[in-house]
Amino acid sequence: MKAVIQRVSKASVEIEGKIKSTIGKGYLILLGVADNDTTEDGDWLVKKIIALRIFDDENGVMNLPITDVGGEILVISQFTLLASYKKGNRPSWIHAAKHEVSIPLYNEFCSKISKALDKQVGTGEFGANMKVELLNDGPVTICMDTKNKE
């Protein structure tokens, strides 16, 4: 799995002109599921993301996790994170998981991160054309790949 975690002041996702989810201070997470990903990949990501200390403490130092600041999370499925661009100029998504693999893993990730955060997370709609709006705070953007844990 690949995740792009953006610390935001606010974020929302719109589908067909209607707001599906909106959050305040927290994380907008773009999540890409690869064809060889498993439940263990999602578990590792949830643990790392919840423990990330990228919110400012009383001294203005990034030292606090999302749970300490009462933050919210919006998770958007993003198969394009798995783009293969080595050959030619048109990306290929041959490494992105098929729907029968990616949808259950995406849903499981959302459920587990919601439980770890102890509040409902916002989501987009798998496979929909979504308009995502965010106000990146910092900006702080962190990329994680479960195939590169070191």
XYZ file of N, CA and C in Angstrom:
450
model
N 0.847 -1.184 0.000
C 0.000 0.000 0.000
C 0.884 1.236 0.000
N 0.375 2.223 -0.670
C 1.035 3.520 -0.648
C 0.053 4.531 -0.075
N 0.568 5.406 0.771
C -0.271 6.437 1.367
C 0.451 7.772 1.302
N -0.309 8.791 0.974
C 0.168 10.166 1.061
C -0.656 10.799 2.174
N 0.037 11.206 3.242
C -0.612 11.778 4.411
C -0.340 13.277 4.410
N -1.398 14.054 4.367
C -1.253 15.502 4.385
C -1.909 16.051 5.643
N -1.124 16.825 6.401
C -1.689 17.494 7.574
C -2.497 18.675 7.055
N -3.763 18.720 7.436
C -4.658 19.747 6.892
C -5.347 20.535 8.000
N -5.726 21.750 7.648
C -6.594 22.551 8.515
C -8.049 22.174 8.254
N -8.316 21.775 6.988
C -9.631 21.286 6.601
C -9.500 20.564 5.264
N -10.452 19.670 5.003
C -10.479 18.945 3.738
C -11.896 18.444 3.494
N -12.214 18.265 2.214
C -13.531 17.728 1.861
C -13.434 16.990 0.529
N -14.426 16.156 0.293
C -14.525 15.447 -0.980
C -15.956 15.606 -1.496
N -16.042 15.941 -2.773
C -17.319 16.164 -3.436
C -17.473 15.145 -4.557
N -18.678 14.580 -4.669
C -18.988 13.623 -5.726
C -20.290 14.063 -6.389
N -20.230 14.264 -7.697
C -21.393 14.693 -8.484
C -22.071 15.923 -7.874
N -21.254 16.890 -7.457
C -21.773 18.155 -6.947
C -22.235 18.148 -5.505
N -22.078 17.010 -4.813
C -22.520 16.923 -3.413
C -21.335 16.580 -2.520
N -21.234 17.261 -1.387
C -20.177 16.976 -0.421
C -20.446 15.614 0.207
N -19.479 14.704 0.088
C -19.604 13.360 0.676
C -19.063 13.352 2.092
N -17.890 13.984 2.295
C -17.257 14.022 3.616
C -16.493 15.329 3.761
N -16.410 15.786 4.984
C -15.632 16.971 5.293
C -15.023 16.816 6.682
N -13.804 17.326 6.843
C -13.139 17.283 8.144
C -12.510 18.636 8.432
N -12.191 18.846 9.699
C -11.410 20.005 10.111
C -9.957 19.582 10.244
N -9.301 20.055 11.267
C -7.889 19.762 11.525
C -7.648 18.248 11.568
N -6.636 17.806 10.819
C -6.327 16.376 10.834
C -5.508 15.956 9.640
N -5.853 14.773 9.094
C -5.129 14.204 7.957
C -6.068 13.944 6.792
N -5.607 14.321 5.614
C -6.181 13.814 4.375
C -5.227 12.723 3.931
N -5.738 11.503 3.794
C -4.909 10.368 3.395
C -5.373 9.880 2.030
N -4.447 9.895 1.075
C -4.682 9.273 -0.226
C -4.099 7.875 -0.133
N -4.895 6.850 -0.416
C -4.476 5.465 -0.223
C -4.549 4.683 -1.530
N -3.405 4.110 -1.922
C -3.334 3.258 -3.098
C -3.070 1.823 -2.685
N -3.852 0.896 -3.215
C -3.721 -0.518 -2.875
C -3.108 -1.251 -4.066
N -1.979 -1.930 -3.813
C -1.278 -2.676 -4.858
C -1.809 -4.105 -4.943
N -1.521 -4.741 -6.065
C -2.032 -6.099 -6.306
C -1.485 -7.140 -5.345
N -0.371 -6.863 -4.679
C 0.192 -7.839 -3.735
C 0.039 -7.395 -2.277
N -0.832 -6.431 -2.001
C -1.049 -5.967 -0.633
C -1.929 -6.925 0.153
N -1.746 -6.885 1.472
C -2.485 -7.766 2.375
C -3.007 -6.964 3.569
N -3.758 -7.636 4.398
C -4.245 -7.049 5.643
C -3.091 -6.531 6.491
N -1.978 -7.241 6.491
C -0.811 -6.832 7.292
C -0.263 -5.484 6.829
N -0.322 -5.206 5.533
C 0.110 -3.905 5.028
C -0.759 -2.792 5.620
N -2.055 -3.006 5.620
C -2.972 -2.021 6.192
C -2.748 -1.833 7.679
N -2.530 -2.933 8.390
C -2.281 -2.852 9.841
C -1.036 -2.023 10.137
N 0.023 -2.248 9.352
C 1.268 -1.503 9.545
C 1.034 -0.009 9.306
N 0.324 0.317 8.221
C 0.049 1.715 7.906
C -0.771 2.393 9.003
N -1.816 1.743 9.459
C -2.655 2.316 10.516
C -1.806 2.644 11.738
N -0.989 1.696 12.146
C -0.137 1.890 13.332
C 0.809 3.082 13.137
N 1.460 3.160 11.979
C 2.405 4.258 11.707
C 1.696 5.614 11.622
N 0.569 5.653 10.944
C -0.127 6.925 10.741
C -0.670 7.468 12.067
N -1.276 6.626 12.865
C -1.838 7.083 14.145
C -0.732 7.566 15.081
N 0.442 6.961 14.999
C 1.549 7.322 15.898
C 2.400 8.491 15.384
N 2.199 8.908 14.115
C 2.993 10.016 13.572
C 2.898 11.234 14.486
N 4.034 11.796 14.800
C 4.050 12.992 15.660
C 4.373 14.203 14.790
N 3.334 14.723 14.129
C 3.556 15.850 13.211
C 2.652 17.049 13.506
N 2.058 17.071 14.685
C 1.318 18.252 15.121
C 2.148 18.991 16.160
N 2.047 20.317 16.146
C 2.859 21.141 17.036
C 2.446 20.999 18.491
N 3.468 20.937 19.363
C 3.235 20.979 20.801
C 3.214 22.442 21.245
N 3.197 22.667 22.554
C 3.123 24.032 23.091
C 4.348 24.882 22.743
N 5.441 24.241 22.311
C 6.655 24.962 21.922
C 6.783 25.131 20.410
N 5.751 24.736 19.669
C 5.790 24.872 18.220
C 6.619 23.811 17.523
N 6.891 22.714 18.233
C 7.685 21.614 17.681
C 6.736 20.483 17.273
N 6.944 19.919 16.070
C 6.115 18.784 15.650
C 6.429 17.603 16.564
N 5.545 17.362 17.514
C 5.819 16.370 18.549
C 4.566 15.613 18.996
N 3.401 15.960 18.451
C 2.163 15.354 18.919
C 1.493 14.518 17.833
N 0.924 13.367 18.212
C 0.158 12.561 17.253
C -1.260 13.122 17.112
N -1.940 12.678 16.106
C -3.296 13.146 15.811
C -4.253 12.914 16.978
N -4.052 11.842 17.726
C -4.933 11.541 18.851
C -4.819 12.574 19.972
N -3.665 13.222 20.097
C -3.474 14.230 21.153
C -4.081 15.582 20.806
N -4.389 15.801 19.535
C -4.929 17.101 19.134
C -6.403 17.008 18.719
N -7.017 15.839 18.912
C -8.424 15.666 18.554
C -8.680 15.773 17.060
N -7.687 15.390 16.264
C -7.788 15.522 14.820
C -8.750 14.537 14.173
N -9.079 14.843 12.929
C -9.972 14.016 12.128
C -9.208 13.463 10.931
N -9.790 12.460 10.269
C -9.141 11.845 9.113
C -10.149 11.673 7.980
N -9.677 11.978 6.766
C -10.428 11.730 5.544
C -9.557 10.830 4.677
N -10.088 9.660 4.288
C -9.336 8.690 3.485
C -9.961 8.595 2.094
N -9.123 8.830 1.079
C -9.571 8.793 -0.310
C -8.809 7.692 -1.048
N -9.533 6.796 -1.713
C -8.876 5.770 -2.520
C -8.197 6.451 -3.707
N -6.980 6.007 -4.030
C -6.184 6.699 -5.042
C -5.303 5.702 -5.787
N -5.893 4.960 -6.728
C -5.129 3.943 -7.451
C -3.980 4.533 -8.246
N -4.045 5.823 -8.589
C -2.989 6.428 -9.395
C -1.661 6.530 -8.651
N -1.662 6.314 -7.335
C -0.396 6.272 -6.585
C 0.455 5.078 -7.025
N -0.180 4.105 -7.680
C 0.524 2.911 -8.130
C 0.971 3.019 -9.581
N 1.016 4.217 -10.121
C 1.377 4.423 -11.525
C 2.770 3.877 -11.830
N 2.868 3.184 -12.955
C 4.156 2.760 -13.488
C 4.457 3.701 -14.648
N 5.592 4.376 -14.576
C 5.919 5.416 -15.555
C 7.289 5.199 -16.188
N 7.814 3.995 -16.059
C 9.159 3.693 -16.557
C 9.236 3.685 -18.077
N 8.161 3.268 -18.720
C 8.182 3.097 -20.172
C 7.171 4.055 -20.798
N 7.638 4.936 -21.651
C 6.742 5.855 -22.336
C 6.261 6.984 -21.442
N 5.230 7.673 -21.914
C 4.705 8.831 -21.200
C 3.281 8.653 -20.701
N 2.681 7.528 -21.041
C 1.334 7.246 -20.546
C 1.463 6.269 -19.391
N 1.065 6.692 -18.181
C 1.217 5.803 -17.029
C 0.382 4.533 -17.171
N 0.880 3.497 -16.545
C 0.169 2.225 -16.486
C -0.136 1.941 -15.019
N -1.263 1.303 -14.776
C -1.642 0.961 -13.407
C -1.695 -0.550 -13.228
N -0.760 -1.251 -13.863
C -0.756 -2.706 -13.806
C -0.485 -3.231 -12.399
N 0.105 -2.408 -11.540
C 0.403 -2.851 -10.171
C -0.717 -2.519 -9.187
N -1.721 -1.774 -9.629
C -2.864 -1.462 -8.770
C -3.738 -2.707 -8.638
N -4.250 -2.919 -7.438
C -5.095 -4.096 -7.184
C -6.435 -3.967 -7.910
N -6.956 -5.087 -8.316
C -8.292 -5.148 -8.904
C -9.322 -4.858 -7.804
N -10.528 -4.492 -8.213
C -11.561 -4.112 -7.254
C -11.836 -5.174 -6.191
N -11.804 -6.439 -6.585
C -12.125 -7.495 -5.607
C -11.092 -7.592 -4.492
N -9.912 -7.037 -4.701
C -8.867 -6.991 -3.665
C -8.833 -5.614 -3.010
N -8.860 -4.566 -3.824
C -8.659 -3.213 -3.297
C -9.834 -2.705 -2.462
N -11.052 -2.983 -2.852
C -12.197 -2.476 -2.090
C -12.223 -3.045 -0.669
N -12.110 -4.378 -0.485
C -12.097 -4.882 0.888
C -10.912 -4.351 1.715
N -9.717 -4.228 1.104
C -8.563 -3.725 1.852
C -8.728 -2.245 2.199
N -9.290 -1.458 1.285
C -9.570 -0.044 1.556
C -10.581 0.078 2.699
N -11.672 -0.672 2.619
C -12.696 -0.621 3.668
C -12.146 -1.060 5.015
N -11.317 -2.102 5.006
C -10.707 -2.592 6.240
C -9.770 -1.532 6.833
N -8.974 -0.881 5.977
C -8.088 0.185 6.431
C -8.903 1.303 7.087
N -9.967 1.728 6.424
C -10.801 2.811 6.964
C -11.405 2.425 8.311
N -11.868 1.203 8.419
C -12.450 0.725 9.672
C -11.411 0.693 10.796
N -10.230 0.191 10.490
C -9.189 0.082 11.516
C -8.625 1.434 11.928
N -8.487 2.352 10.993
C -7.956 3.670 11.362
C -9.019 4.445 12.147
N -10.289 4.210 11.834
C -11.383 4.821 12.585
C -11.379 4.324 14.033
N -11.183 3.028 14.192
C -11.128 2.445 15.537
C -9.912 2.972 16.313
N -8.759 3.066 15.656
C -7.547 3.564 16.316
C -7.676 5.034 16.687
N -8.388 5.805 15.867
C -8.603 7.227 16.126
C -9.715 7.438 17.147
N -10.559 6.439 17.301
C -11.711 6.460 18.193
C -12.763 7.472 17.730
N -12.879 7.622 16.424
C -13.951 8.429 15.831
C -14.098 8.032 14.373
N -15.261 8.309 13.836
C -15.543 7.982 12.443
C -14.623 8.775 11.519
N -14.107 8.112 10.485
C -13.305 8.811 9.484
C -14.181 9.103 8.270
N -13.839 10.176 7.570
C -14.526 10.492 6.332
C -13.943 9.669 5.202
N -14.747 9.417 4.201
C -14.280 8.655 3.040
C -14.817 9.291 1.768
N -14.218 8.875 0.681
C -14.756 9.208 -0.622
C -15.630 8.045 -1.053
N -15.700 7.828 -2.354
C -16.458 6.698 -2.889
C -15.560 5.970 -3.866
N -15.309 4.721 -3.605
C -14.383 3.941 -4.407
C -14.801 3.958 -5.872
N -13.882 4.359 -6.738
C -14.114 4.363 -8.173
C -14.848 5.578 -8.718
N -15.286 6.475 -7.836
C -16.024 7.659 -8.284
C -15.061 8.751 -8.741
N -15.565 9.660 -9.562
C -14.817 10.857 -9.926
C -15.033 11.856 -8.792
N -13.980 12.091 -8.021
C -14.093 12.912 -6.820
C -13.347 14.230 -6.983
N -13.887 15.253 -6.378
C -13.235 16.556 -6.291
C -12.794 16.708 -4.834
N -11.490 16.707 -4.633
C -10.940 16.784 -3.276
C -10.386 18.182 -3.066
N -10.796 18.797 -1.969
C -10.321 20.134 -1.627
C -9.666 20.064 -0.256
N -8.513 20.745 -0.128
C -7.836 20.730 1.151
C -7.067 22.017 1.372
N -6.851 22.305 2.641
C -5.964 23.383 3.033
C -4.828 22.713 3.798
N -3.698 22.505 3.092
C -2.553 21.822 3.683
C -1.960 22.731 4.750
N -1.715 22.178 5.923
C -1.214 22.931 7.066
C 0.285 22.727 7.183
N 1.049 23.737 6.885
C 2.505 23.655 7.015
C 3.234 24.206 5.803
N 3.207 23.590 4.672
C 2.598 22.287 4.357
C 3.394 21.125 4.937
N 2.665 20.120 5.371
C 3.267 18.876 5.841
C 2.653 17.746 5.027
N 3.495 17.038 4.274
C 3.061 15.909 3.459
C 4.066 14.784 3.625
N 3.564 13.602 3.982
C 4.428 12.446 4.215
C 3.938 11.296 3.345
N 4.887 10.652 2.657
C 4.567 9.500 1.819
C 5.047 8.233 2.506
N 4.174 7.229 2.523
C 4.529 5.929 3.108
C 4.248 4.832 2.094
N 5.111 3.821 2.109
C 4.964 2.672 1.224
C 5.245 1.438 2.061
N 4.292 0.543 2.132
C 4.461 -0.648 2.970
C 5.519 -1.598 2.416
N 5.941 -1.372 1.189
C 7.015 -2.194 0.620
C 8.395 -1.594 0.895
N 8.418 -0.463 1.561
C 9.673 0.222 1.895
C 9.564 0.727 3.328
N 9.601 -0.197 4.277
C 9.380 0.127 5.685
C 10.607 0.644 6.411
N 11.724 0.710 5.757
C 12.953 1.115 6.453
C 13.337 2.524 6.153
